[in-house]
Structures are given as structure tokens and as C-alpha cells.
């Protein structure tokens, strides 16, 4: 079974002369998905982008983290692990090769998960190991994704 996902990308960086010169245009665009808020984006700040806007690398890392979180919550509910809070500060490692081409070489998800008192923490931690088998995004990337969860137990 297949599913289609759609998006509309519109470049917003034309300062009036288009791409007549390399430095004469902005690396900005909007992501518009019908029925959802528009996301204003820019290139990575290392490449002259706007630090205040999401860039493709931010979006990929965030999607990877969110997919992992959603599957974790799903498995936790099935396993009787009561999660009361979940936050993640994922880190992606990138490299730039000859000629300026870049790529992710690894990512580490670092979720901080609050669970109810009495939770079996070994069981809660083990749920993370099942997710790479099912997470749409993790199964689609060609770099290793590591997990370094921390747990806090509610009083």
C-alpha cells in the first residue's frame, strides 16, 4: 500500500533580478501544505541563510525526532508505560565534502521522557529499539540514528 504526501514550495528570494548574479538573490522559500500554516524557510546560515528561519537540515532533523516520538508514545501506550512528558534536543552531524556538497553522517536523538511513578525503566528504554523498524523517516535516511534517552519518574 502506498500513500502520497504533497507539499508546495515557492521561492520567495527574488530581489527583482532573479538569479542574474550569485549574490543577487535570497535563499528563502515558503512551504505550503493545503490546510496548514505556511512555514517560511531559508538556507543554512553557514551558507548565507537567515538564522531566524527553518532550513532543510532543521526540517529533516525535526521530522526524524518527531517520527521517533510519535512511535515511542504509541509503543508506550501499548506497553502500559505511562508517559507524562516528552522533549527532545536531537543533534545531527553533517560533513561538507570537496566542492561544497554536504550530507548528514549521523544523528542522535536525546529525548527526555517523564513517566509515571512505578514505571519499569528498562521496559521504557527498550521501546526505543523497536522504533527504527517502523519510523517512516528513520527508515528513509541513509545515516545512522542513535538514541540517548533520559528518564525522569513523576513523584
mmCIF file of C-alpha atoms in Angstrom:
data_model
loop_
_atom_site.group_PDB
_atom_site.id
_atom_site.type_symbol
_atom_site.label_atom_id
_atom_site.label_comp_id
_atom_site.label_asym_id
_atom_site.label_seq_id
_atom_site.Cartn_x
_atom_site.Cartn_y
_atom_site.Cartn_z
ATOM 1 C CA UNK A 1 0.000 0.000 0.000
ATOM 2 C CA UNK A 2 1.328 3.457 -0.844
ATOM 3 C CA UNK A 3 0.494 6.914 0.451
ATOM 4 C CA UNK A 4 1.081 10.207 -1.313
ATOM 5 C CA UNK A 5 2.353 13.218 0.598
ATOM 6 C CA UNK A 6 2.184 16.601 -1.065
ATOM 7 C CA UNK A 7 3.704 19.979 -0.487
ATOM 8 C CA UNK A 8 4.054 23.257 -2.335
ATOM 9 C CA UNK A 9 7.432 25.009 -2.294
ATOM 10 C CA UNK A 10 7.586 28.634 -3.504
ATOM 11 C CA UNK A 11 10.860 30.546 -3.774
ATOM 12 C CA UNK A 12 10.495 33.981 -2.164
ATOM 13 C CA UNK A 13 14.048 35.249 -2.645
ATOM 14 C CA UNK A 14 13.782 37.147 -5.930
ATOM 15 C CA UNK A 15 15.022 40.679 -5.177
ATOM 16 C CA UNK A 16 13.985 41.850 -8.638
ATOM 17 C CA UNK A 17 16.684 40.472 -10.938
ATOM 18 C CA UNK A 18 16.204 36.776 -10.203
ATOM 19 C CA UNK A 19 19.399 34.763 -10.333
ATOM 20 C CA UNK A 20 21.265 37.205 -12.581
ATOM 21 C CA UNK A 21 24.112 37.120 -10.050
ATOM 22 C CA UNK A 22 25.000 34.600 -7.380
ATOM 23 C CA UNK A 23 24.737 37.107 -4.547
ATOM 24 C CA UNK A 24 21.755 38.903 -6.067
ATOM 25 C CA UNK A 25 19.015 36.693 -4.647
ATOM 26 C CA UNK A 26 17.901 35.355 -1.269
ATOM 27 C CA UNK A 27 17.844 31.685 -0.395
ATOM 28 C CA UNK A 28 14.319 31.859 1.035
ATOM 29 C CA UNK A 29 11.141 29.975 0.303
ATOM 30 C CA UNK A 30 7.797 29.026 1.772
ATOM 31 C CA UNK A 31 6.414 25.572 2.408
ATOM 32 C CA UNK A 32 2.667 25.466 1.929
ATOM 33 C CA UNK A 33 0.623 22.346 2.545
ATOM 34 C CA UNK A 34 -3.124 22.798 1.998
ATOM 35 C CA UNK A 35 -4.956 23.472 5.246
ATOM 36 C CA UNK A 36 -1.772 24.030 7.280
ATOM 37 C CA UNK A 37 0.201 27.133 8.297
ATOM 38 C CA UNK A 38 2.881 28.292 5.875
ATOM 39 C CA UNK A 39 6.456 27.667 7.021
ATOM 40 C CA UNK A 40 8.963 30.352 5.977
ATOM 41 C CA UNK A 41 12.382 28.855 5.284
ATOM 42 C CA UNK A 42 15.909 29.851 4.373
ATOM 43 C CA UNK A 43 19.253 28.294 3.616
ATOM 44 C CA UNK A 44 21.609 27.184 6.374
ATOM 45 C CA UNK A 45 23.184 30.280 7.983
ATOM 46 C CA UNK A 46 26.632 28.863 7.143
ATOM 47 C CA UNK A 47 25.631 29.328 3.503
ATOM 48 C CA UNK A 48 24.256 32.839 3.866
ATOM 49 C CA UNK A 49 20.772 31.940 5.031
ATOM 50 C CA UNK A 50 18.513 33.687 7.522
ATOM 51 C CA UNK A 51 19.219 32.343 11.021
ATOM 52 C CA UNK A 52 15.632 33.105 12.054
ATOM 53 C CA UNK A 53 14.044 30.695 9.569
ATOM 54 C CA UNK A 54 13.949 26.928 9.309
ATOM 55 C CA UNK A 55 16.369 25.353 6.844
ATOM 56 C CA UNK A 56 16.257 21.908 5.189
ATOM 57 C CA UNK A 57 18.614 20.447 7.776
ATOM 58 C CA UNK A 58 16.419 21.727 10.644
ATOM 59 C CA UNK A 59 13.366 20.231 8.976
ATOM 60 C CA UNK A 60 14.948 16.816 8.394
ATOM 61 C CA UNK A 61 16.270 16.529 11.947
ATOM 62 C CA UNK A 62 12.940 17.706 13.390
ATOM 63 C CA UNK A 63 10.997 15.226 11.252
ATOM 64 C CA UNK A 64 13.272 12.395 12.395
ATOM 65 C CA UNK A 65 12.789 13.334 16.042
ATOM 66 C CA UNK A 66 9.019 13.802 15.733
ATOM 67 C CA UNK A 67 8.548 10.460 13.971
ATOM 68 C CA UNK A 68 10.525 8.721 16.726
ATOM 69 C CA UNK A 69 8.475 10.477 19.420
ATOM 70 C CA UNK A 70 5.145 9.510 17.886
ATOM 71 C CA UNK A 71 6.129 5.859 17.610
ATOM 72 C CA UNK A 72 7.532 5.915 21.148
ATOM 73 C CA UNK A 73 4.236 7.248 22.504
ATOM 74 C CA UNK A 74 2.364 4.589 20.518
ATOM 75 C CA UNK A 75 4.508 1.750 21.864
ATOM 76 C CA UNK A 76 4.398 3.183 25.384
ATOM 77 C CA UNK A 77 0.598 3.204 25.341
ATOM 78 C CA UNK A 78 0.558 -0.413 24.135
ATOM 79 C CA UNK A 79 3.108 -1.497 26.759
ATOM 80 C CA UNK A 80 1.426 0.241 29.687
ATOM 81 C CA UNK A 81 4.277 2.731 30.071
ATOM 82 C CA UNK A 82 2.592 5.969 31.103
ATOM 83 C CA UNK A 83 4.441 8.903 29.550
ATOM 84 C CA UNK A 84 3.575 12.292 31.050
ATOM 85 C CA UNK A 85 6.105 14.407 29.156
ATOM 86 C CA UNK A 86 8.450 14.099 26.198
ATOM 87 C CA UNK A 87 11.021 16.567 24.871
ATOM 88 C CA UNK A 88 13.948 16.036 22.541
ATOM 89 C CA UNK A 89 17.035 18.016 21.628
ATOM 90 C CA UNK A 90 18.308 15.986 18.681
ATOM 91 C CA UNK A 91 21.713 16.631 17.176
ATOM 92 C CA UNK A 92 22.622 15.902 13.563
ATOM 93 C CA UNK A 93 26.209 15.653 12.430
ATOM 94 C CA UNK A 94 26.936 16.874 8.940
ATOM 95 C CA UNK A 95 30.010 16.989 6.789
ATOM 96 C CA UNK A 96 30.926 19.062 3.787
ATOM 97 C CA UNK A 97 32.930 17.317 1.115
ATOM 98 C CA UNK A 98 35.044 18.502 -1.787
ATOM 99 C CA UNK A 99 33.206 21.038 -3.897
ATOM 100 C CA UNK A 100 30.905 22.007 -1.033
ATOM 101 C CA UNK A 101 28.465 19.090 -1.173
ATOM 102 C CA UNK A 102 27.152 18.236 2.262
ATOM 103 C CA UNK A 103 25.355 15.370 3.927
ATOM 104 C CA UNK A 104 24.280 14.105 7.309
ATOM 105 C CA UNK A 105 26.583 11.397 8.624
ATOM 106 C CA UNK A 106 24.698 10.631 11.864
ATOM 107 C CA UNK A 107 22.025 11.858 14.206
ATOM 108 C CA UNK A 108 21.482 11.373 17.909
ATOM 109 C CA UNK A 109 18.036 11.695 19.420
ATOM 110 C CA UNK A 110 18.212 12.782 23.054
ATOM 111 C CA UNK A 111 14.679 12.555 24.410
ATOM 112 C CA UNK A 112 13.897 13.462 27.992
ATOM 113 C CA UNK A 113 10.885 11.430 28.973
ATOM 114 C CA UNK A 114 8.768 11.804 32.121
ATOM 115 C CA UNK A 115 6.974 8.663 33.186
ATOM 116 C CA UNK A 116 4.520 7.785 35.949
ATOM 117 C CA UNK A 117 5.755 6.510 39.304
ATOM 118 C CA UNK A 118 6.289 2.765 39.299
ATOM 119 C CA UNK A 119 7.311 2.608 35.627
ATOM 120 C CA UNK A 120 9.709 -0.180 34.673
ATOM 121 C CA UNK A 121 12.507 1.986 33.237
ATOM 122 C CA UNK A 122 14.205 -0.921 31.475
ATOM 123 C CA UNK A 123 10.954 -1.622 29.647
ATOM 124 C CA UNK A 124 10.504 2.083 28.863
ATOM 125 C CA UNK A 125 14.040 2.284 27.464
ATOM 126 C CA UNK A 126 13.645 -0.889 25.409
ATOM 127 C CA UNK A 127 10.791 0.656 23.426
ATOM 128 C CA UNK A 128 13.300 2.900 21.634
ATOM 129 C CA UNK A 129 14.950 -0.094 19.994
ATOM 130 C CA UNK A 130 11.757 -1.087 18.159
ATOM 131 C CA UNK A 131 11.218 2.283 16.508
ATOM 132 C CA UNK A 132 13.860 2.149 13.722
ATOM 133 C CA UNK A 133 11.929 -0.796 12.266
ATOM 134 C CA UNK A 134 8.753 1.265 11.764
ATOM 135 C CA UNK A 135 9.519 5.012 11.744
ATOM 136 C CA UNK A 136 8.890 6.266 8.216
ATOM 137 C CA UNK A 137 11.595 8.922 8.419
ATOM 138 C CA UNK A 138 14.258 6.797 10.153
ATOM 139 C CA UNK A 139 13.724 4.051 7.577
ATOM 140 C CA UNK A 140 14.223 6.605 4.788
ATOM 141 C CA UNK A 141 17.541 8.163 5.799
ATOM 142 C CA UNK A 142 20.931 6.719 4.855
ATOM 143 C CA UNK A 143 22.820 7.613 8.018
ATOM 144 C CA UNK A 144 22.828 6.026 11.484
ATOM 145 C CA UNK A 145 20.367 7.307 14.065
ATOM 146 C CA UNK A 146 21.413 6.841 17.688
ATOM 147 C CA UNK A 147 19.255 7.149 20.797
ATOM 148 C CA UNK A 148 20.332 8.545 24.151
ATOM 149 C CA UNK A 149 17.134 8.762 26.236
ATOM 150 C CA UNK A 150 16.900 10.134 29.763
ATOM 151 C CA UNK A 151 14.008 9.287 32.039
ATOM 152 C CA UNK A 152 12.506 11.143 34.964
ATOM 153 C CA UNK A 153 9.913 9.485 37.164
ATOM 154 C CA UNK A 154 6.926 11.509 38.360
ATOM 155 C CA UNK A 155 6.616 11.617 42.162
#
